[in-house]
């Protein structure tokens, strides 16, 4: 192993240890965080910071989420192999690859074509088979519904009812909601015709912009 590859693996191990110390327990999530090369999703000037536990800027004034946030949301989603999962907010493509690495069948929507084109290149380069499109993800992707999991990686004023309607029986939706300054992660679970809601505070995302999100 050459020196830079060795450094990168040491940094990935350190990141996984940080996430364990912060309470992430799901072994599948931790293994995916270790496996997916986060440094390839960021601009070269941020590569050296790719395994720090922090959000980083990407194009179109958006961000690649903090690894802890990615891990926590993925853990809350309780992803199982072959689950059909919809992600709203492709961004860099990193979260979609974490889900695909865990064996989910991933569908992802992004409103900025430039970001989606770059993310698609990453899916191809890393060999993940992920369905993607541009558009307003606040109304979901009805063509492939229902989903076992729906994850929204931008902050909404409230839970979009179109997404709730696209949950499969037994499915889970994880979405940050609140003001544009701070949000809680809301977890919606469906059992038959019953929907349960719970939430965890203390998160900060870029806004979810669309019909059932913020109006810019
Ligand atoms: N999951 C991303 C990753 O792994 O890099 C991080 C995404 S970033 C925090 C949030 C993304 O949501 C941005 O790329 C933004 O353009 C996108 N977004 C905001 N509103 C959207 C909408 N209505 N539909 C689809 N994407 C949206």
Short mmCIF file of C-alpha atoms and ligand atoms in Angstrom, two decimals:
data_model
loop_
_atom_site.label_atom_id
_atom_site.label_comp_id
_atom_site.label_asym_id
_atom_site.label_seq_id
_atom_site.Cartn_x
_atom_site.Cartn_y
_atom_site.Cartn_z
CA UNK A 1 0.00 0.00 0.00
CA UNK A 2 1.48 3.39 -0.95
CA UNK A 3 1.71 6.19 1.62
CA UNK A 4 -1.32 8.24 0.49
CA UNK A 5 -3.57 5.14 0.32
CA UNK A 6 -2.36 4.18 3.81
CA UNK A 7 -3.10 7.69 5.14
CA UNK A 8 -6.57 7.61 3.62
CA UNK A 9 -7.40 4.24 5.26
CA UNK A 10 -6.12 5.45 8.64
CA UNK A 11 -8.34 8.54 8.27
CA UNK A 12 -11.35 6.39 7.37
CA UNK A 13 -10.78 4.21 10.46
CA UNK A 14 -10.51 7.34 12.62
CA UNK A 15 -13.78 8.67 11.17
CA UNK A 16 -15.55 5.37 11.96
CA UNK A 17 -14.20 5.52 15.54
CA UNK A 18 -15.49 9.10 15.86
CA UNK A 19 -18.95 8.00 14.70
CA UNK A 20 -18.97 5.08 17.18
CA UNK A 21 -17.98 7.52 19.96
CA UNK A 22 -20.93 9.73 18.91
CA UNK A 23 -23.33 6.78 19.27
CA UNK A 24 -23.62 5.19 15.82
CA UNK A 25 -24.11 1.44 16.36
CA UNK A 26 -25.33 -0.02 13.05
CA UNK A 27 -22.44 -2.15 11.73
CA UNK A 28 -23.77 -1.95 8.17
CA UNK A 29 -23.76 1.86 8.28
CA UNK A 30 -20.23 1.95 9.74
CA UNK A 31 -18.96 -0.52 7.12
CA UNK A 32 -20.47 1.58 4.31
CA UNK A 33 -18.92 4.79 5.70
CA UNK A 34 -15.56 3.00 5.77
CA UNK A 35 -15.95 1.66 2.20
CA UNK A 36 -17.29 4.64 0.23
CA UNK A 37 -14.40 7.00 -0.66
CA UNK A 38 -15.76 10.38 0.55
CA UNK A 39 -12.67 12.22 -0.74
CA UNK A 40 -13.75 11.51 -4.34
CA UNK A 41 -17.06 13.41 -3.83
CA UNK A 42 -15.50 16.72 -2.78
CA UNK A 43 -13.63 19.42 -4.65
CA UNK A 44 -9.85 18.69 -4.77
CA UNK A 45 -9.18 21.66 -2.45
CA UNK A 46 -11.22 19.93 0.28
CA UNK A 47 -9.85 16.40 -0.28
CA UNK A 48 -7.57 16.56 2.74
CA UNK A 49 -10.58 17.36 4.95
CA UNK A 50 -12.85 14.65 3.49
CA UNK A 51 -12.60 12.34 6.53
CA UNK A 52 -13.18 15.08 9.10
CA UNK A 53 -16.63 14.88 10.65
CA UNK A 54 -17.86 18.07 9.01
CA UNK A 55 -20.09 19.22 6.15
CA UNK A 56 -18.15 20.63 3.16
CA UNK A 57 -19.17 22.93 0.28
CA UNK A 58 -20.04 21.48 -3.13
CA UNK A 59 -21.17 23.33 -6.31
CA UNK A 60 -24.43 25.35 -6.60
CA UNK A 61 -23.95 26.68 -3.02
CA UNK A 62 -24.90 23.30 -1.56
CA UNK A 63 -23.09 20.95 0.85
CA UNK A 64 -22.07 17.34 1.27
CA UNK A 65 -23.57 16.54 4.70
CA UNK A 66 -21.50 15.89 7.83
CA UNK A 67 -20.62 12.15 8.08
CA UNK A 68 -22.34 11.93 11.50
CA UNK A 69 -25.57 13.25 9.92
CA UNK A 70 -25.31 10.77 7.03
CA UNK A 71 -24.67 7.91 9.49
CA UNK A 72 -27.47 8.95 11.88
CA UNK A 73 -30.08 9.37 9.13
CA UNK A 74 -29.08 6.06 7.51
CA UNK A 75 -29.25 4.28 10.88
CA UNK A 76 -32.72 5.78 11.52
CA UNK A 77 -33.86 4.55 8.10
CA UNK A 78 -33.03 0.94 9.16
CA UNK A 79 -31.95 -0.02 5.64
CA UNK A 80 -32.04 -3.70 4.67
CA UNK A 81 -30.59 -5.34 1.58
CA UNK A 82 -32.90 -4.97 -1.48
CA UNK A 83 -35.00 -2.25 0.21
CA UNK A 84 -36.31 0.29 -2.27
CA UNK A 85 -35.12 3.69 -1.04
CA UNK A 86 -35.88 7.18 -2.36
CA UNK A 87 -33.41 9.96 -1.59
CA UNK A 88 -34.45 13.61 -2.09
CA UNK A 89 -31.38 15.85 -2.55
CA UNK A 90 -28.67 13.92 -4.41
CA UNK A 91 -26.08 16.69 -3.95
CA UNK A 92 -22.64 15.10 -4.37
CA UNK A 93 -24.10 11.57 -4.59
CA UNK A 94 -22.32 10.40 -1.41
CA UNK A 95 -25.45 9.51 0.62
CA UNK A 96 -26.93 7.63 -2.36
CA UNK A 97 -23.72 5.56 -2.61
CA UNK A 98 -23.82 4.77 1.14
CA UNK A 99 -27.35 3.38 0.65
CA UNK A 100 -26.34 1.42 -2.46
CA UNK A 101 -23.26 0.05 -0.66
CA UNK A 102 -25.68 -1.32 1.98
CA UNK A 103 -27.56 -3.20 -0.74
CA UNK A 104 -30.56 -0.86 -1.16
CA UNK A 105 -32.13 -0.20 -4.57
CA UNK A 106 -31.67 3.56 -4.69
CA UNK A 107 -33.72 6.25 -6.48
CA UNK A 108 -32.45 9.80 -6.06
CA UNK A 109 -33.73 13.24 -7.13
CA UNK A 110 -31.80 16.52 -7.35
CA UNK A 111 -33.08 19.96 -8.41
CA UNK A 112 -29.70 21.13 -9.83
CA UNK A 113 -28.74 19.43 -13.09
CA UNK A 114 -25.04 20.35 -12.67
CA UNK A 115 -24.88 18.50 -9.35
CA UNK A 116 -26.77 15.52 -10.72
CA UNK A 117 -24.46 15.20 -13.74
CA UNK A 118 -21.44 15.14 -11.47
CA UNK A 119 -23.06 12.65 -9.07
CA UNK A 120 -23.97 10.37 -11.99
CA UNK A 121 -20.30 10.27 -13.02
CA UNK A 122 -19.45 9.14 -9.48
CA UNK A 123 -22.11 6.39 -9.57
CA UNK A 124 -20.57 5.07 -12.80
CA UNK A 125 -16.97 5.42 -11.61
CA UNK A 126 -17.66 3.56 -8.35
CA UNK A 127 -19.91 0.96 -10.01
CA UNK A 128 -23.20 1.72 -8.21
CA UNK A 129 -26.45 1.15 -10.10
CA UNK A 130 -28.55 4.10 -8.93
CA UNK A 131 -31.63 5.55 -10.65
CA UNK A 132 -31.62 9.35 -10.71
CA UNK A 133 -33.43 12.33 -12.15
CA UNK A 134 -33.68 16.09 -11.84
CA UNK A 135 -36.81 17.70 -10.48
CA UNK A 136 -38.70 18.68 -7.37
CA UNK A 137 -38.31 15.82 -4.90
CA UNK A 138 -40.83 17.30 -2.45
CA UNK A 139 -43.52 15.54 -4.51
CA UNK A 140 -41.54 12.28 -4.54
CA UNK A 141 -41.13 9.92 -7.52
CA UNK A 142 -44.55 8.29 -7.86
CA UNK A 143 -43.59 6.07 -10.80
CA UNK A 144 -41.53 3.76 -8.54
CA UNK A 145 -43.52 4.18 -5.27
CA UNK A 146 -44.06 2.77 -2.71
CA UNK A 147 -40.66 2.93 -0.97
CA UNK A 148 -39.40 1.01 2.08
CA UNK A 149 -37.38 4.09 2.99
CA UNK A 150 -37.43 7.77 2.04
CA UNK A 151 -34.58 10.04 3.12
CA UNK A 152 -34.65 13.80 2.57
CA UNK A 153 -31.27 15.51 2.87
CA UNK A 154 -32.45 19.15 2.87
CA UNK A 155 -34.51 20.95 5.52
CA UNK A 156 -38.28 21.35 5.02
CA UNK A 157 -40.79 23.65 6.77
CA UNK A 158 -42.97 20.57 7.37
CA UNK A 159 -43.26 16.94 6.27
CA UNK A 160 -44.39 16.80 2.59
CA UNK A 161 -47.58 14.73 2.49
CA UNK A 162 -46.73 13.46 -1.03
CA UNK A 163 -43.70 11.69 0.48
CA UNK A 164 -45.76 10.19 3.33
CA UNK A 165 -48.18 8.83 0.71
CA UNK A 166 -45.30 7.10 -1.12
CA UNK A 167 -44.24 5.03 1.93
CA UNK A 168 -44.73 1.26 1.75
CA UNK A 169 -46.41 -0.57 4.62
CA UNK A 170 -43.63 -0.95 7.23
CA UNK A 171 -41.70 1.89 5.59
CA UNK A 172 -39.84 4.80 7.21
CA UNK A 173 -39.33 8.42 6.18
CA UNK A 174 -36.48 10.47 7.69
CA UNK A 175 -36.60 14.23 7.05
CA UNK A 176 -35.21 17.38 8.71
CA UNK A 177 -37.98 19.89 9.45
CA UNK A 178 -38.07 23.25 11.20
CA UNK A 179 -36.94 26.80 10.44
CA UNK A 180 -34.22 27.59 7.88
CA UNK A 181 -31.79 28.09 10.80
CA UNK A 182 -32.24 24.75 12.63
CA UNK A 183 -34.18 21.55 12.21
CA UNK A 184 -35.16 18.32 13.94
CA UNK A 185 -35.00 14.96 12.21
CA UNK A 186 -38.57 13.69 11.94
CA UNK A 187 -39.04 9.93 11.59
CA UNK A 188 -42.37 8.84 10.11
CA UNK A 189 -43.18 5.13 10.31
CA UNK A 190 -46.07 3.47 8.52
CA UNK A 191 -47.86 0.37 9.84
CA UNK A 192 -50.88 -0.36 7.66
CA UNK A 193 -53.00 2.79 7.78
CA UNK A 194 -51.31 4.06 10.98
CA UNK A 195 -48.50 6.63 10.84
CA UNK A 196 -46.17 7.22 13.82
CA UNK A 197 -44.08 10.37 14.25
CA UNK A 198 -40.98 10.92 16.41
CA UNK A 199 -38.15 13.47 16.27
CA UNK A 200 -34.56 14.22 17.29
CA UNK A 201 -33.41 17.84 17.54
CA UNK A 202 -30.20 19.67 16.75
CA UNK A 203 -29.53 19.54 12.99
CA UNK A 204 -28.79 22.13 10.28
CA UNK A 205 -29.39 21.57 6.56
CA UNK A 206 -29.63 23.65 3.39
CA UNK A 207 -33.30 24.38 2.48
CA UNK A 208 -35.57 21.95 0.64
CA UNK A 209 -36.92 24.15 -2.16
CA UNK A 210 -40.10 23.12 -3.96
CA UNK A 211 -43.88 22.71 -4.07
CA UNK A 212 -44.04 21.09 -0.62
CA UNK A 213 -40.86 22.76 0.70
CA UNK A 214 -39.60 26.35 0.91
CA UNK A 215 -40.57 28.73 -1.92
CA UNK A 216 -36.81 29.60 -2.50
N1 LIG B 1 -27.26 13.95 0.04
C1 LIG B 1 -26.26 14.88 -0.42
C2 LIG B 1 -24.89 14.31 -0.46
O1 LIG B 1 -24.70 13.14 -0.07
O2 LIG B 1 -23.99 15.02 -0.92
C3 LIG B 1 -26.27 16.17 0.36
C4 LIG B 1 -27.31 17.04 -0.15
S1 LIG B 1 -27.34 18.75 0.22
C5 LIG B 1 -27.23 18.82 1.97
C6 LIG B 1 -29.09 18.98 -0.14
C7 LIG B 1 -29.44 18.87 -1.60
O3 LIG B 1 -30.86 18.94 -1.74
C8 LIG B 1 -28.86 19.98 -2.44
O4 LIG B 1 -28.06 19.44 -3.46
C9 LIG B 1 -30.11 20.69 -3.02
O5 LIG B 1 -29.91 21.19 -4.32
C10 LIG B 1 -31.12 19.56 -2.98
N2 LIG B 1 -32.52 19.98 -3.00
C11 LIG B 1 -33.12 21.01 -2.36
N3 LIG B 1 -34.44 21.03 -2.64
C12 LIG B 1 -34.69 19.98 -3.46
C13 LIG B 1 -35.86 19.45 -4.07
N4 LIG B 1 -37.06 19.99 -3.92
N5 LIG B 1 -35.74 18.35 -4.85
C14 LIG B 1 -34.53 17.76 -5.04
N6 LIG B 1 -33.39 18.22 -4.49
C15 LIG B 1 -33.46 19.30 -3.69
#
